[in-house]
Coordinates of C-alpha atoms in Angstrom, one line a residue:
M1 CA 27.8 58.8 -24.7
K2 CA 28.3 58.8 -21.0
L3 CA 24.8 60.3 -20.5
R4 CA 23.2 57.6 -22.7
S5 CA 24.9 54.9 -20.7
L6 CA 23.6 56.4 -17.5
M7 CA 20.1 56.5 -18.9
I8 CA 20.2 52.8 -19.9
T9 CA 21.6 51.8 -16.6
A10 CA 18.9 53.8 -14.7
A11 CA 16.1 52.3 -16.9
T12 CA 17.4 48.8 -16.3
A13 CA 17.6 49.4 -12.6
V14 CA 14.0 50.7 -12.5
L15 CA 12.8 47.7 -14.5
A16 CA 14.8 45.3 -12.2
A17 CA 13.4 47.0 -9.1
G18 CA 9.9 46.7 -10.5
V19 CA 10.4 42.9 -11.0
A20 CA 12.0 42.5 -7.7
K21 CA 9.3 44.4 -5.8
A22 CA 6.4 42.5 -7.2
E23 CA 4.2 41.7 -4.2
P24 CA 2.7 38.2 -3.8
V25 CA -1.1 37.9 -3.9
K26 CA -2.4 37.5 -0.4
L27 CA -5.2 35.0 0.2
T28 CA -7.0 34.3 3.4
V29 CA -8.0 30.7 4.0
W30 CA -10.1 29.0 6.7
S31 CA -8.8 25.7 7.8
D32 CA -9.3 23.0 10.4
T33 CA -6.3 22.0 12.4
A34 CA -5.5 19.0 10.2
R35 CA -5.1 21.2 7.1
I36 CA -2.7 23.8 8.6
E37 CA 0.4 22.0 7.5
P38 CA -0.8 21.3 4.0
F39 CA -1.8 25.0 3.6
K40 CA 1.7 25.9 4.8
A41 CA 3.2 23.5 2.2
F42 CA 1.2 25.3 -0.5
D43 CA 2.5 28.6 0.8
A44 CA 6.1 27.4 0.7
A45 CA 5.7 26.1 -2.9
H46 CA 4.2 29.3 -4.3
D47 CA 6.3 32.5 -4.2
N48 CA 3.6 34.4 -5.9
I49 CA 0.9 33.6 -3.3
E50 CA 1.0 34.3 0.4
L51 CA -1.6 32.7 2.7
E52 CA -3.1 33.9 5.9
I53 CA -4.3 30.8 7.6
V54 CA -7.2 31.1 10.0
T55 CA -8.2 28.1 12.1
V56 CA -12.0 27.6 12.4
A57 CA -13.6 24.6 14.0
P58 CA -15.7 22.7 11.4
P59 CA -19.0 22.9 13.4
D60 CA -18.6 26.7 13.6
Q61 CA -17.5 27.4 10.1
T62 CA -20.8 27.8 8.3
A63 CA -22.3 30.2 10.9
K64 CA -19.2 32.3 11.1
L65 CA -18.9 32.5 7.3
Q66 CA -22.5 33.5 6.9
L67 CA -22.0 36.3 9.5
A68 CA -18.8 37.4 7.7
M69 CA -20.7 37.6 4.4
R70 CA -23.5 39.7 5.9
S71 CA -21.0 42.1 7.4
G72 CA -18.8 42.1 4.4
D73 CA -15.7 41.8 6.5
D74 CA -13.0 39.1 6.7
V75 CA -14.6 36.8 4.1
P76 CA -12.0 34.1 3.3
D77 CA -10.8 33.6 -0.2
A78 CA -10.9 29.8 0.2
I79 CA -12.0 27.3 2.8
F80 CA -11.6 23.6 3.7
M81 CA -15.0 22.0 4.4
A82 CA -14.7 19.0 6.7
E83 CA -18.5 18.6 6.7
L84 CA -20.1 18.1 3.3
Q85 CA -23.4 19.7 4.2
Q86 CA -21.5 23.0 4.0
I87 CA -21.5 22.6 0.2
A88 CA -25.3 22.9 0.1
Q89 CA -25.4 25.4 2.9
L90 CA -23.0 27.7 1.2
S91 CA -24.4 27.7 -2.3
T92 CA -27.9 29.0 -1.6
R93 CA -29.3 32.4 -2.7
R94 CA -28.9 33.7 0.9
S95 CA -25.5 32.2 1.5
N96 CA -24.0 32.1 -1.9
Y97 CA -20.4 31.7 -1.0
L98 CA -19.0 29.0 -3.3
M99 CA -17.4 29.8 -6.6
D100 CA -18.5 27.8 -9.7
I101 CA -15.3 26.3 -10.9
S102 CA -16.8 24.4 -13.8
D103 CA -15.1 26.5 -16.4
K104 CA -12.0 27.2 -14.4
I105 CA -10.8 23.6 -13.9
D106 CA -9.6 21.6 -16.9
Q107 CA -11.6 18.5 -17.7
S108 CA -8.4 16.5 -17.5
V109 CA -8.1 17.5 -13.8
V110 CA -11.7 16.5 -13.2
D111 CA -11.1 13.2 -14.9
S112 CA -8.0 12.6 -12.8
F113 CA -10.1 11.9 -9.6
L114 CA -11.2 8.5 -8.6
P115 CA -14.7 7.4 -9.7
N116 CA -17.6 9.3 -8.0
A117 CA -15.0 11.2 -5.9
L118 CA -16.4 14.6 -7.1
S119 CA -20.1 13.7 -6.7
P120 CA -20.5 15.8 -3.5
C121 CA -19.0 18.8 -5.3
Q122 CA -21.4 18.7 -8.3
S123 CA -24.6 20.6 -7.9
G124 CA -27.9 19.3 -9.2
D125 CA -27.8 21.8 -12.1
G126 CA -24.3 20.7 -13.2
R127 CA -22.0 23.2 -11.5
L128 CA -18.7 22.1 -10.0
L129 CA -18.4 23.8 -6.6
C130 CA -15.3 22.3 -5.0
L131 CA -12.6 19.6 -5.3
R132 CA -12.4 16.6 -3.0
N133 CA -9.6 16.0 -0.6
D134 CA -10.1 12.4 0.5
L135 CA -12.4 9.4 0.2
A136 CA -14.3 7.7 3.0
H137 CA -16.4 5.0 1.3
F138 CA -17.4 1.9 3.3
I139 CA -15.4 -1.3 3.0
A140 CA -15.4 -4.5 5.0
W141 CA -12.8 -4.6 7.8
Y142 CA -12.2 -8.0 9.4
N143 CA -10.1 -9.8 12.0
K144 CA -8.0 -12.1 9.9
P145 CA -6.6 -14.4 12.7
K146 CA -10.2 -15.0 14.0
F147 CA -11.4 -15.7 10.4
D148 CA -8.6 -18.2 10.0
E149 CA -9.4 -19.8 13.4
L150 CA -13.1 -20.2 12.6
G151 CA -12.4 -21.4 9.0
L152 CA -14.4 -18.6 7.5
S153 CA -14.3 -17.1 4.0
V154 CA -14.5 -13.3 3.7
P155 CA -18.0 -12.4 2.7
T156 CA -18.8 -10.6 -0.6
T157 CA -22.5 -10.2 0.0
W158 CA -24.7 -8.9 2.8
E159 CA -26.4 -12.3 2.9
E160 CA -23.1 -14.0 3.7
F161 CA -22.3 -11.2 6.1
E162 CA -25.5 -12.0 8.1
E163 CA -24.6 -15.7 8.1
I164 CA -21.2 -14.9 9.5
G165 CA -22.9 -12.7 12.1
K166 CA -24.9 -15.6 13.3
L167 CA -21.7 -17.7 13.8
A168 CA -20.1 -14.7 15.5
A169 CA -22.9 -14.3 18.0
E170 CA -22.7 -18.0 18.8
N171 CA -19.0 -17.5 19.7
G172 CA -19.5 -14.3 21.7
L173 CA -18.3 -12.0 18.9
I174 CA -19.8 -9.0 17.1
V175 CA -19.6 -7.8 13.5
G176 CA -20.3 -4.1 14.0
S177 CA -22.8 -1.7 15.5
G178 CA -26.5 -1.8 15.1
T179 CA -27.1 1.7 16.5
Q180 CA -24.6 4.1 15.1
P181 CA -26.5 5.9 12.4
T182 CA -23.9 6.0 9.6
P183 CA -23.0 2.3 9.4
V184 CA -26.7 1.4 9.7
L185 CA -27.5 3.9 6.9
N186 CA -24.8 2.4 4.8
M187 CA -26.6 -1.0 5.1
L188 CA -30.0 0.5 4.3
I189 CA -28.7 2.5 1.3
A190 CA -26.9 -0.6 0.0
G191 CA -30.3 -2.3 -0.1
G192 CA -32.0 0.6 -2.0
C193 CA -33.3 3.0 0.6
E194 CA -33.3 6.6 -0.5
P195 CA -33.0 8.9 2.5
G196 CA -33.2 12.2 0.5
F197 CA -31.3 12.0 -2.8
L198 CA -31.3 15.1 -5.1
V199 CA -33.5 14.7 -8.2
E200 CA -31.4 14.9 -11.3
G201 CA -31.2 18.4 -12.7
S202 CA -32.4 20.0 -9.5
D203 CA -30.7 21.6 -6.4
D204 CA -33.9 22.0 -4.4
T205 CA -35.9 18.8 -4.9
I206 CA -35.1 15.5 -3.1
R207 CA -36.6 12.1 -3.2
V208 CA -37.2 10.1 0.0
D209 CA -38.2 6.5 -0.4
F210 CA -38.0 3.8 2.3
T211 CA -40.6 1.6 0.7
S212 CA -38.7 -0.5 -1.9
E213 CA -38.4 -4.2 -1.5
G214 CA -34.6 -4.0 -1.2
C215 CA -34.8 -1.3 1.5
I216 CA -37.2 -3.3 3.6
A217 CA -35.0 -6.4 3.2
A218 CA -31.9 -4.5 4.4
A219 CA -33.8 -3.1 7.4
A220 CA -35.0 -6.6 8.3
M221 CA -31.5 -7.9 8.2
V222 CA -30.3 -5.2 10.6
D223 CA -33.2 -6.1 12.9
R224 CA -32.3 -9.8 12.9
M225 CA -28.7 -9.1 13.6
R226 CA -29.5 -6.7 16.4
E227 CA -31.8 -9.3 17.9
N228 CA -29.2 -12.1 17.8
G229 CA -26.5 -9.8 19.1
S230 CA -24.1 -10.0 16.2
L231 CA -24.6 -6.2 15.8
S232 CA -23.8 -4.5 19.0
P233 CA -26.4 -2.3 20.8
H234 CA -23.6 0.2 21.3
G235 CA -22.0 2.7 19.0
P236 CA -18.4 2.2 17.9
F237 CA -17.1 5.1 20.0
E238 CA -18.9 4.1 23.2
P239 CA -16.7 2.7 26.0
S240 CA -18.5 -0.6 26.1
F241 CA -17.9 -1.2 22.3
V242 CA -14.2 -0.2 22.7
T243 CA -13.9 -2.6 25.6
D244 CA -15.4 -5.4 23.5
V245 CA -12.9 -4.8 20.7
Q246 CA -10.0 -4.6 23.1
E247 CA -11.1 -8.0 24.5
G248 CA -10.9 -9.5 21.0
K249 CA -14.7 -9.7 20.3
L250 CA -14.8 -7.8 17.0
L251 CA -14.9 -10.2 14.0
M252 CA -15.9 -7.7 11.3
F253 CA -16.8 -4.0 10.9
N254 CA -18.3 -2.4 7.8
G255 CA -16.7 1.1 8.1
P256 CA -15.0 3.8 6.0
T257 CA -11.5 3.7 4.6
W258 CA -10.1 5.8 7.5
F259 CA -11.4 3.5 10.2
G260 CA -8.4 1.3 10.3
E261 CA -5.8 4.0 10.7
H262 CA -7.8 6.4 12.8
V263 CA -10.0 4.3 15.0
M264 CA -8.9 0.6 15.1
R265 CA -5.2 1.4 15.7
P266 CA -5.4 4.4 18.1
L267 CA -8.7 4.0 19.9
Y268 CA -9.2 0.2 19.9
K269 CA -5.4 -0.4 20.3
M270 CA -5.6 -3.3 17.9
D271 CA -2.3 -5.3 17.7
A272 CA -0.3 -5.6 14.5
G273 CA -1.2 -8.5 12.2
I274 CA -4.9 -8.6 13.0
L275 CA -6.8 -6.2 10.7
A276 CA -7.4 -6.9 7.0
A277 CA -9.8 -5.4 4.5
S278 CA -12.2 -6.6 1.8
E279 CA -14.3 -4.8 -0.8
S280 CA -17.7 -3.2 -0.2
L281 CA -20.5 -5.7 0.2
K282 CA -23.4 -6.1 -2.3
W283 CA -26.7 -7.9 -2.2
K284 CA -27.0 -11.1 -4.3
G285 CA -29.2 -9.6 -6.8
Q286 CA -27.1 -6.6 -7.4
A287 CA -24.5 -6.2 -10.3
Q288 CA -22.2 -4.3 -7.9
P289 CA -22.1 -2.9 -4.4
Q290 CA -23.6 0.5 -3.5
A291 CA -21.4 2.0 -0.8
W292 CA -22.2 5.0 1.3
S293 CA -19.4 7.1 2.8
W294 CA -18.5 8.6 6.2
G295 CA -16.6 11.8 5.7
G296 CA -14.2 13.1 3.0
G297 CA -13.5 16.8 3.0
V298 CA -13.4 19.3 0.1
F299 CA -11.8 22.7 -0.8
G300 CA -13.9 25.5 -2.2
G301 CA -13.3 29.2 -3.1
Y302 CA -15.2 32.5 -2.6
R303 CA -17.3 33.5 -5.7
D304 CA -16.4 37.2 -5.1
T305 CA -12.7 36.8 -4.4
E306 CA -10.5 39.4 -6.0
H307 CA -8.1 36.7 -7.0
P308 CA -10.0 33.9 -8.6
D309 CA -7.1 32.4 -10.6
E310 CA -5.0 32.1 -7.5
V311 CA -7.9 30.6 -5.5
V312 CA -8.4 28.0 -8.2
E313 CA -4.7 27.2 -8.2
L314 CA -4.9 26.7 -4.5
I315 CA -7.7 24.3 -4.4
R316 CA -6.3 22.4 -7.5
W317 CA -2.9 22.1 -5.9
M318 CA -4.2 21.1 -2.5
T319 CA -6.2 18.2 -3.9
T320 CA -3.9 17.0 -6.8
D321 CA -0.3 17.6 -5.8
T322 CA 1.1 14.1 -5.5
G323 CA 4.0 15.2 -3.2
L324 CA 1.4 16.5 -0.7
Q325 CA -1.4 14.0 -1.1
G326 CA 1.0 11.1 -1.3
R327 CA 1.9 11.8 2.3
A328 CA -1.8 12.2 3.5
T329 CA -3.2 10.4 6.5
T330 CA -6.4 9.5 4.6
M331 CA -7.0 8.1 1.2
P332 CA -6.6 10.8 -1.5
A333 CA -9.5 11.4 -3.8
H334 CA -7.1 12.1 -6.7
A335 CA -6.2 8.9 -8.5
E336 CA -2.4 9.5 -9.1
S337 CA -1.9 10.8 -5.6
S338 CA -3.8 7.8 -4.2
S339 CA -1.5 5.5 -6.1
V340 CA 1.5 7.2 -4.4
W341 CA -0.3 7.0 -1.1
R342 CA -0.8 3.3 -1.6
D343 CA 2.8 2.5 -0.6
R344 CA 2.1 4.0 2.8
V345 CA -0.6 1.4 3.5
A346 CA 0.8 -1.5 1.5
N347 CA 4.1 -1.4 3.4
D348 CA 2.6 -0.9 6.9
P349 CA 3.3 -4.1 8.8
W350 CA 0.5 -3.2 11.2
Y351 CA -2.1 -4.6 8.7
A352 CA -2.5 -8.4 8.5
Q353 CA -2.3 -8.2 4.6
N354 CA -0.6 -5.9 2.2
D355 CA -3.7 -5.6 -0.1
V356 CA -5.7 -3.1 2.1
Y357 CA -5.2 -0.2 -0.4
D358 CA -6.2 -2.5 -3.3
K359 CA -9.5 -3.2 -1.6
M360 CA -10.0 0.5 -1.0
E361 CA -9.2 1.4 -4.6
T362 CA -11.5 -1.3 -6.1
S363 CA -14.3 -0.2 -3.8
A364 CA -13.9 3.5 -4.8
Q365 CA -15.9 2.8 -7.9
Y366 CA -18.8 1.6 -5.7
G367 CA -19.1 4.9 -3.9
H368 CA -22.7 6.0 -4.1
P369 CA -23.1 8.8 -6.7
S370 CA -25.7 10.5 -4.5
Y371 CA -23.4 10.8 -1.5
G372 CA -23.0 14.5 -0.6
G373 CA -24.1 17.2 1.8
Y374 CA -27.5 18.7 2.2
R375 CA -28.8 21.8 3.9
F376 CA -30.0 19.7 6.8
D377 CA -28.4 16.8 8.7
I378 CA -29.8 13.4 7.7
M379 CA -27.9 11.7 10.5
A380 CA -29.6 14.0 13.1
A381 CA -33.0 13.0 11.7
F382 CA -32.1 9.3 12.0
S383 CA -30.8 9.8 15.6
K384 CA -34.0 11.7 16.6
I385 CA -36.2 8.8 15.5
D386 CA -33.9 6.2 17.1
G387 CA -33.8 8.1 20.3
A388 CA -37.6 8.3 20.5
S389 CA -38.4 4.7 19.9
N390 CA -37.2 1.2 20.6
A391 CA -39.2 -0.2 17.6
S392 CA -37.5 -2.3 14.9
I393 CA -35.8 -0.6 12.0
V394 CA -38.5 -2.0 9.7
D395 CA -41.2 -0.4 11.8
K396 CA -39.3 2.9 11.9
L397 CA -38.8 3.3 8.2
P398 CA -42.0 5.4 7.8
D399 CA -40.9 7.6 10.7
Y400 CA -37.4 8.1 9.2
A401 CA -39.1 9.2 6.0
A402 CA -41.4 11.6 7.7
E403 CA -38.6 13.2 9.8
I404 CA -36.3 13.6 6.9
E405 CA -39.1 15.1 4.8
N406 CA -39.9 17.6 7.6
S407 CA -36.3 18.5 8.0
A408 CA -35.9 18.9 4.3
K409 CA -38.9 21.2 4.0
V410 CA -37.6 23.4 6.8
A411 CA -34.3 23.7 4.9
G412 CA -36.2 24.8 1.8
Y413 CA -36.3 21.6 -0.2
K414 CA -39.2 20.3 -2.2
I415 CA -40.1 16.6 -1.9
A416 CA -40.5 14.6 -5.1
N417 CA -43.7 12.6 -5.4

């Protein structure tokens, strides 16, 4: 009897020891500096997973990852991609890093993101390669006290925006930048320009079209506004532009959702009670706006990781946990998390009105479905043409098309006729 008791006790002890000694799965993740604390939060919330967090600067990440994959050493299990072109660069036959999570993420999770939020993560052939961290679609920021002083109504169309620009120029004010590539590209795409959109069903064929009537009309508007001075000849991060804003000369700025919190407050040092927001602008003939974006990072996993379930849990939790994303510094792509995050913006007395988030949320549905990353830098192509010529935007449209097509072909894309 005593022997049997000892055997049972020993067996129980062995079983308990086995449970107690279960080692957590170890994952290596590559992060930018802004994602270190969120990764640590995941680590703290998951006893079964232990993270090794390696900080890699976003511009260096793709090259370092490609090198690691060639050598077979130190390939991370998951990464945060701050630059969306990495999605395309890391899902090629040569650099086939990203895991296809189409059958690993429940459809209910996919549906829980805001409209078009996951467009950059969806390949042309229907695979889901990542989950989106934050949104960065363009909305209309404006100086409410100056609008009130001038008796202006907030524009809803680009035509009204141009008219306000004329009045702004007459009063020594500006309504944005006419040289920074991304805001200008937003205006062109809103009119119908296609600076290299993937053809449906394909990952390697893009369409470039700057010849449509709407595209030319948008370019002509930018030219007129540059000529009358309502669009500044300086970029929004140049000292002269910053000085203009600090001297109270900025009436409006079409910019991404993060521009208020991360540019106008810290860089422009705009006082409380000035900045308000409105929805993305549309052209009169359009049913709804078409808004480009400027940023918005994503999380992806390694297709050959030894721990796919844990990697999927990581990228799902990082993008959908309301406790984490509700405290984010930029607008979450996940709808429920974004609703929690809303209070952070709505209750901030720095904004002139408490409906800033509402304008962001409404405009999320206008995010362009073709927004995403490509294996080449469209912005660099724009900048190259702008730097080589002082011609009007309308006159440069064929040059933009040619430069983008050349860059695309070098990157291995086919050009649709």
